[in-house]
Short mmCIF file of C-alpha atoms and ligand atoms in Angstrom, two decimals:
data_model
loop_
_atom_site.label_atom_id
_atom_site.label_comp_id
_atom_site.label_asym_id
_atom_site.label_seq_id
_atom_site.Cartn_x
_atom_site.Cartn_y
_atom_site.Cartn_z
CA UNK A 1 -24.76 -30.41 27.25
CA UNK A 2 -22.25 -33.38 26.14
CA UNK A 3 -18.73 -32.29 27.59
CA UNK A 4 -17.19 -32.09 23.77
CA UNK A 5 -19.94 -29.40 22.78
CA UNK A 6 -18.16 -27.17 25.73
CA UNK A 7 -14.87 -27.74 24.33
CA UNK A 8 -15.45 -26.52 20.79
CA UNK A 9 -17.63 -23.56 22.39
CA UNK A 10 -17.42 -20.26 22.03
CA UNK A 11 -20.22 -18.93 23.29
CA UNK A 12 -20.53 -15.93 24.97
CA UNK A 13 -17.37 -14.93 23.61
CA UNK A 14 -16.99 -11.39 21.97
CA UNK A 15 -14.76 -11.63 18.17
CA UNK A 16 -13.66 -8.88 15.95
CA UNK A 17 -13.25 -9.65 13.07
CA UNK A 18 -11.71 -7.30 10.31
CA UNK A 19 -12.60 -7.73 6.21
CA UNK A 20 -16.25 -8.56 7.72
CA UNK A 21 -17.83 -7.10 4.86
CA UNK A 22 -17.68 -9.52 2.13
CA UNK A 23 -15.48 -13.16 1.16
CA UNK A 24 -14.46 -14.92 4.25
CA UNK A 25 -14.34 -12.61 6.52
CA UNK A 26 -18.27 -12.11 6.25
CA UNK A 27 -18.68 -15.99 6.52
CA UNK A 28 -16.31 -15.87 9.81
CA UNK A 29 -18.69 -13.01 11.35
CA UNK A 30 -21.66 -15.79 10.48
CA UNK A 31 -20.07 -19.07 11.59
CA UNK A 32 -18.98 -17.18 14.80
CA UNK A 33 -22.48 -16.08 15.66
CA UNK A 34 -24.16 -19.49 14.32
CA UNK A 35 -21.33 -20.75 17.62
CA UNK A 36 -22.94 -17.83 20.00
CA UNK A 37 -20.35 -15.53 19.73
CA UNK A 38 -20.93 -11.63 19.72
CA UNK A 39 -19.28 -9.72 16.38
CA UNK A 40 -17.43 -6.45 15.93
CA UNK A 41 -17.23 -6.39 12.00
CA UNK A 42 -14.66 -3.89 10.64
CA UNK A 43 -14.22 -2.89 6.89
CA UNK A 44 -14.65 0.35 4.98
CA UNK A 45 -18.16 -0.68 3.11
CA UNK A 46 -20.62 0.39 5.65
CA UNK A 47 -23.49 -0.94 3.61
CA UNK A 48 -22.03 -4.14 3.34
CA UNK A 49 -20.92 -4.34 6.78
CA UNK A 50 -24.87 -3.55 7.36
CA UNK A 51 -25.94 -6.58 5.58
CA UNK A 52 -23.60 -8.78 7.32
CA UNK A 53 -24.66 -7.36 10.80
CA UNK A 54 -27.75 -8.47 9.84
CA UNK A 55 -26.68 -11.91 9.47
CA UNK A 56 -25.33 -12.06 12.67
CA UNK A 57 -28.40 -10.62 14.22
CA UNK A 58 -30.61 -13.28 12.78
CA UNK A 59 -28.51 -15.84 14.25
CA UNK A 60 -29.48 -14.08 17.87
CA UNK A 61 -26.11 -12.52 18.77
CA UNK A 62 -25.30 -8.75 19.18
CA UNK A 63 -22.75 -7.14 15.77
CA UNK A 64 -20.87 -3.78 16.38
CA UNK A 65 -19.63 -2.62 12.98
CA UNK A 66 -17.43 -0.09 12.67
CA UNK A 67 -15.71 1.86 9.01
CA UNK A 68 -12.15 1.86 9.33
CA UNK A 69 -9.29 2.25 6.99
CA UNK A 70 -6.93 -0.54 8.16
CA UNK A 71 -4.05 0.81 5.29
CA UNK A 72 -3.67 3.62 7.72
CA UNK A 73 -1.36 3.49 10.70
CA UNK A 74 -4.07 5.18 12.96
CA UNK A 75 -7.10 2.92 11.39
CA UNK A 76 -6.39 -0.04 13.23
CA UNK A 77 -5.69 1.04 16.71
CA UNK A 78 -8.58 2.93 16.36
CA UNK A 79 -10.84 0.52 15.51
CA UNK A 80 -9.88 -1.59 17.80
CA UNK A 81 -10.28 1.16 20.92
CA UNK A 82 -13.83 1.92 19.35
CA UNK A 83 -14.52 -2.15 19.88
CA UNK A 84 -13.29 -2.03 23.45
CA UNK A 85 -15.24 1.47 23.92
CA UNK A 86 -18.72 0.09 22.04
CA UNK A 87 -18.64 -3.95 22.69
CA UNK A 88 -16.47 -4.21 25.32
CA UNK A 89 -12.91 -5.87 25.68
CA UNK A 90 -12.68 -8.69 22.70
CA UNK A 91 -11.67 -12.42 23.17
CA UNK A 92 -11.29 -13.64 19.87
CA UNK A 93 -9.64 -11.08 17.18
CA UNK A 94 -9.60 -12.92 13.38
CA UNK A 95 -6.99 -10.62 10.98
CA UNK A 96 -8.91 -11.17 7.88
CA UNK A 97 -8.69 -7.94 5.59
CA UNK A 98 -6.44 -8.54 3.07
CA UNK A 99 -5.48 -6.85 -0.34
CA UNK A 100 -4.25 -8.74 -3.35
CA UNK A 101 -2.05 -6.81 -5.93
CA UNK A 102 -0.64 -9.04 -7.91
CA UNK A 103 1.86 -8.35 -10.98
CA UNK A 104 5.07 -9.11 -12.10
CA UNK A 105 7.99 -8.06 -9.24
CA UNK A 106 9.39 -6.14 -12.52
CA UNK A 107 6.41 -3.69 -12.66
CA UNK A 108 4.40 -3.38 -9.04
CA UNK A 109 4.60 -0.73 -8.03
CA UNK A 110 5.79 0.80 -4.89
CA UNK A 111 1.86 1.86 -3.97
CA UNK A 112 0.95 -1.55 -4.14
CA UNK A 113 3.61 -2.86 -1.83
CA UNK A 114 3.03 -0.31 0.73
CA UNK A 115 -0.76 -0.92 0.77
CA UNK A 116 -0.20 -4.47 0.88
CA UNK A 117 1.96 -4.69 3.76
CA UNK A 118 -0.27 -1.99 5.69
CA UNK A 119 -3.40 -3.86 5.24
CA UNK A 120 -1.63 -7.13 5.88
CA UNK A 121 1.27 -6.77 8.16
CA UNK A 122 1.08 -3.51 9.92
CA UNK A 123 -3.06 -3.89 10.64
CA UNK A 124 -3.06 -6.96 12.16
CA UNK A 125 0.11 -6.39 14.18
CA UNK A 126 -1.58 -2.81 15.81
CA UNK A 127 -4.90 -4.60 15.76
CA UNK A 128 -3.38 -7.18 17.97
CA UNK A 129 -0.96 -5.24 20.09
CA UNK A 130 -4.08 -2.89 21.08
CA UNK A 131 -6.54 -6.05 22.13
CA UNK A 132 -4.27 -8.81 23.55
CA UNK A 133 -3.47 -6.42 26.97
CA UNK A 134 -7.54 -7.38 28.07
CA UNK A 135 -6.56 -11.23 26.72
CA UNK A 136 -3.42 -11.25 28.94
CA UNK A 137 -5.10 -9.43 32.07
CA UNK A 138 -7.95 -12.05 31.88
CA UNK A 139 -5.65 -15.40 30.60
CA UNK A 140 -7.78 -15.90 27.68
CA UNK A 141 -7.36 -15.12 24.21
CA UNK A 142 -7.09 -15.95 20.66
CA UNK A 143 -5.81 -14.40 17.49
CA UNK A 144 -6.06 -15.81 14.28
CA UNK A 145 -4.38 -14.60 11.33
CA UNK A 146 -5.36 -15.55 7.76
CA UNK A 147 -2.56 -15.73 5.88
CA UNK A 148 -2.36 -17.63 2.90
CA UNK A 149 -0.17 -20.55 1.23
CA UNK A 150 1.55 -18.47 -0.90
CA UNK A 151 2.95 -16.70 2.43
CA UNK A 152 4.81 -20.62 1.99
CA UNK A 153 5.52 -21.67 -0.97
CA UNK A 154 6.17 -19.22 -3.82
CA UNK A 155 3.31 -18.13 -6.60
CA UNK A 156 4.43 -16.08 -9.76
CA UNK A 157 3.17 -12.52 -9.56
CA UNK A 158 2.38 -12.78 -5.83
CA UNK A 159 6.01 -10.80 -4.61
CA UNK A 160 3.98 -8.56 -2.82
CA UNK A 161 1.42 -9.98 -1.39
CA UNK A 162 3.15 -13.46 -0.23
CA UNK A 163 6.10 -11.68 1.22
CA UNK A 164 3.41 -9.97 3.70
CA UNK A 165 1.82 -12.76 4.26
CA UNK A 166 5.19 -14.63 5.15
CA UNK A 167 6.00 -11.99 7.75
CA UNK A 168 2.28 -12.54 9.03
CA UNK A 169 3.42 -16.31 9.22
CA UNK A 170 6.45 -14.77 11.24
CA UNK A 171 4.51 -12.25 13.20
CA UNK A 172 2.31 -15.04 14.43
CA UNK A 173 5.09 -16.86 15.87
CA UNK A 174 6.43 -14.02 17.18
CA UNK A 175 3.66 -12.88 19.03
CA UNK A 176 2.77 -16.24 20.26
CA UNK A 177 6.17 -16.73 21.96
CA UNK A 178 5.74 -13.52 24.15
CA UNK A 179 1.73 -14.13 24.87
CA UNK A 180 1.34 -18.46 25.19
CA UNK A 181 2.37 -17.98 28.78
CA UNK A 182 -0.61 -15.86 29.68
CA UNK A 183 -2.86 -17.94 27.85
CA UNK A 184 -3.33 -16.34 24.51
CA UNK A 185 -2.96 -18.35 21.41
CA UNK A 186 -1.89 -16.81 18.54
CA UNK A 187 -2.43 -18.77 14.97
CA UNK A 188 -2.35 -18.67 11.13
CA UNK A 189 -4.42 -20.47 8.63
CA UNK A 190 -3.47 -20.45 5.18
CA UNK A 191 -5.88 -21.17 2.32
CA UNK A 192 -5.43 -22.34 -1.22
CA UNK A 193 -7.85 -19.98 -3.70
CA UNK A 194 -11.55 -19.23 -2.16
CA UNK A 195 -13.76 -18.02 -4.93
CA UNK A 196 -14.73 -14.54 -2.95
CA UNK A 197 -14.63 -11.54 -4.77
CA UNK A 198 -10.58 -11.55 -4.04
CA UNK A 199 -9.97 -15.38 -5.41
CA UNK A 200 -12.47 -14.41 -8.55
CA UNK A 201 -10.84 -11.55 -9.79
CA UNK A 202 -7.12 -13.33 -10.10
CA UNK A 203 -7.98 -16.80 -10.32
CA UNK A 204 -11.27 -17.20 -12.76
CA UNK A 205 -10.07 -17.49 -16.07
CA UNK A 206 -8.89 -20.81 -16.80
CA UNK A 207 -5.83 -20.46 -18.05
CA UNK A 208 -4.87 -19.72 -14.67
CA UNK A 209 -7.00 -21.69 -12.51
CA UNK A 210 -6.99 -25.10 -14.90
CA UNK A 211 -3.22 -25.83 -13.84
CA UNK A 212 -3.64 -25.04 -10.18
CA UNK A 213 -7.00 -27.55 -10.06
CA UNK A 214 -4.41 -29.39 -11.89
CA UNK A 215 -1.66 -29.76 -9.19
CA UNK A 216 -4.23 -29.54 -5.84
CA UNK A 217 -4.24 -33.36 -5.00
CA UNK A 218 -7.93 -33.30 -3.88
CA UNK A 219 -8.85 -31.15 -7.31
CA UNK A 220 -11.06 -28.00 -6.24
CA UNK A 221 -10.69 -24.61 -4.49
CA UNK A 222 -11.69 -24.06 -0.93
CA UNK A 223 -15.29 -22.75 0.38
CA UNK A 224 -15.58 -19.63 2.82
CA UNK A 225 -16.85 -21.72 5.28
CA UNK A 226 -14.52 -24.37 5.69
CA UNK A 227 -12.04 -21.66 6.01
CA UNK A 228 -14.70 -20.34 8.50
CA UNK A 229 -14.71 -23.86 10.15
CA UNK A 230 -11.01 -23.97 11.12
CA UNK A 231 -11.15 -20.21 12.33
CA UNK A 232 -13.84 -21.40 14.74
CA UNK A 233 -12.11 -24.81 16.08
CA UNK A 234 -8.87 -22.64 16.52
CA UNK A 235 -11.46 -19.78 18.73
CA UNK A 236 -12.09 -23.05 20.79
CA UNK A 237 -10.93 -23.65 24.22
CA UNK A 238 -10.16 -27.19 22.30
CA UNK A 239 -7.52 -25.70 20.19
CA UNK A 240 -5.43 -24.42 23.25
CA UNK A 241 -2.63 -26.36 22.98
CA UNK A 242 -2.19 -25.06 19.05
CA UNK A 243 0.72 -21.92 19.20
CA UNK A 244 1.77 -20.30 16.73
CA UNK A 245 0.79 -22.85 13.91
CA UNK A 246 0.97 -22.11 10.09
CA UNK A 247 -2.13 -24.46 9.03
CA UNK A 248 -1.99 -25.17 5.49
CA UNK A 249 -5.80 -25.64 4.48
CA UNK A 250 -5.26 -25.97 0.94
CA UNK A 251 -6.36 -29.07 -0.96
CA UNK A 252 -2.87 -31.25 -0.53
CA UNK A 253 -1.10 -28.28 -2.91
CA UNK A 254 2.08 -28.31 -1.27
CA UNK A 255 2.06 -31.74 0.04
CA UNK A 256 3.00 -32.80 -3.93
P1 NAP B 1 -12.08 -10.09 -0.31
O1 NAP B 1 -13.30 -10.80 -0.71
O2 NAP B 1 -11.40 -9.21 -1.29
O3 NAP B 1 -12.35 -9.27 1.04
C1 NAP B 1 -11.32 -8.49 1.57
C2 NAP B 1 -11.80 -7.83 2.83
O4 NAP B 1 -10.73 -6.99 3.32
C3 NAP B 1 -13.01 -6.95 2.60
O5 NAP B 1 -13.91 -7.11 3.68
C4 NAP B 1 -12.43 -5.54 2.60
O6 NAP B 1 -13.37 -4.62 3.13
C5 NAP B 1 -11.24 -5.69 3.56
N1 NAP B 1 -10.24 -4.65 3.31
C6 NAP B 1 -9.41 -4.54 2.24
N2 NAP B 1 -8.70 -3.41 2.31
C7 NAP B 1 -9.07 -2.79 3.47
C8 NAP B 1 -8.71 -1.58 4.10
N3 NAP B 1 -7.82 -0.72 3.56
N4 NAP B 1 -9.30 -1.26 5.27
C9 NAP B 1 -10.21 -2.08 5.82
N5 NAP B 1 -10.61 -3.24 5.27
C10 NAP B 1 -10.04 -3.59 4.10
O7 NAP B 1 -10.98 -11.14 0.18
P2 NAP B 1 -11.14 -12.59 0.88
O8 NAP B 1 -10.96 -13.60 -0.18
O9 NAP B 1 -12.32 -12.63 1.76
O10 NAP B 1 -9.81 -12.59 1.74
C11 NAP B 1 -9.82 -12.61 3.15
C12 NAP B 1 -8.44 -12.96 3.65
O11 NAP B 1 -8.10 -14.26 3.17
C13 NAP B 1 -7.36 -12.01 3.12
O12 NAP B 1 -6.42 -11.75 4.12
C14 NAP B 1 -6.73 -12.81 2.00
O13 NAP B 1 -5.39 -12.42 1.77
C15 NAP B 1 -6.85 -14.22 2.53
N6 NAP B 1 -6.81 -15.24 1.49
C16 NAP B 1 -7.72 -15.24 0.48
C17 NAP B 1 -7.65 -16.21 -0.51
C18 NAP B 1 -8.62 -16.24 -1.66
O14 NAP B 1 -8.34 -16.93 -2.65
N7 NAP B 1 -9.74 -15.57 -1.59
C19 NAP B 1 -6.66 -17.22 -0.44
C20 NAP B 1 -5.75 -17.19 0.60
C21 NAP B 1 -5.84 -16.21 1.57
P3 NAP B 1 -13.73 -3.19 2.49
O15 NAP B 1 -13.39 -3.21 1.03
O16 NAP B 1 -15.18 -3.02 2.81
O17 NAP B 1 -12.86 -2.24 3.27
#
């Protein structure tokens, strides 16, 4: 085995990863297993989680999946001690479920806001404080977040949801400065628009989409799997030295 294939490896390595059953968290549970990695899938769509174990199966690695309700505050921690319970203690977490309620600050409502920061603040913050203790005790881990570039630099309609993905931005820091030092690497990627059932339902007509192909510098929206790519180089023993980054992966959009 050439000595770079080890270093972007994660073989062996057990990931759960939450929105598993559609958009990019699906592709994340493939990619991951395509690398050799075991799954834990999490999402509420059973059937869909079904289809994506499945995938992972095909590929020759084991997939957990488990229903949980991750706008809950018990959801989460749950989930994650039915993981450690059914797969075993988890190296790699990836903090993909997300919710996208997007209106006018003047008339979201207050529902909206709290299920937006439950599904994505508070889950991946209990997700994470319930797995890292096995990461710490064994001085390996990695948790990626995926935020999004709007958790950056402002979008119109977006209060909601980029104001909980800028505290993401801020929990991944956060958490990173009390974990590096036992070897646990703690991330955040943030894509432009990916055309998964989330990005289609705000972003296909083109009235709206036109000007944003408009100002991205290299002109298109991202694929599932490129933002599946970067998860997987950042699950990588190569990516150790990267703590608490905010990757833009976005097309050059704020660059401009
Ligand atoms: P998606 O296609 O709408 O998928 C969202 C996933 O989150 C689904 O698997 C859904 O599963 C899960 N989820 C939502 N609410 C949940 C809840 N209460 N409990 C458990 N699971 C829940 O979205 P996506 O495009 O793949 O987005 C994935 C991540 O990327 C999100 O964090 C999103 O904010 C971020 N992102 C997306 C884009 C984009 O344009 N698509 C851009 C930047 C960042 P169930 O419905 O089965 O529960």
């Amino acid at each position: 085995m050439a000595e770079w294939t080890k270093r972007f490896s994660i073989k062996g390595r057990r990931a759960l990863i939450t929105g598993a059953s559609r958009g990019i968290g699906a592709e994340i549970c493939r990619v991951f297993a395509d690398a050799g990695a075991d799954i834990v899938a999490v999402a509420r769509d059973g059937d869909a989680l079904a289809e994506v174990a499945a995938d992972v199966r095909a590929l020759g690695r084991d997939c957990v999946t488990l229903t949980a309700d991750l706008a809950t505050a018990e959801g989460p921690v749950r989930a994650a001690e039915a993981a450690i319970e059914q797969a075993g203690d988890i190296d790699i977490l990836v903090n993909s479920a997300g919710v996208a309620r997007v209106a006018p600050a003047l008339e979201l409502g207050l529902e909206a806001w709290e299920e937006t920061m439950a599904v994505n603040l508070r889950a991946p913050f209990l997700l994470a404080r319930t797995l890292a203790p096995a990461m710490i005790a064994q001085r390996w881990g990695k948790i990626i977040n995926i935020s999004s570039q709007t958790g950056v630099i402002a979008l119109k309609d977006h209060t909601a949801y980029a104001t909980s993905k800028g505290a993401l931005n801020a929990l991944t820091k956060s958490l990173m400065a009390e974990w590096a030092e036992h070897n646990v690497q703690v991330n955040a990627i943030c894509p432009t628009v990916v055309m998964t059932p989330m990005g289609r339902k705000i972003w296909s007509p083109e009235e709206k989409s036109g000007p944003f192909l408009a100002a991205t510098p290299l002109g298109r929206f991202g694929e599932p799997v490129e933002i599946a790519d970067l998860a997987l180089y950042l699950a990588s023993p190569a990516a150790e030295l990267i703590n608490g980054a905010v990757i833009m992966i976005e097309g050059g959009y704020s660059s401009v």
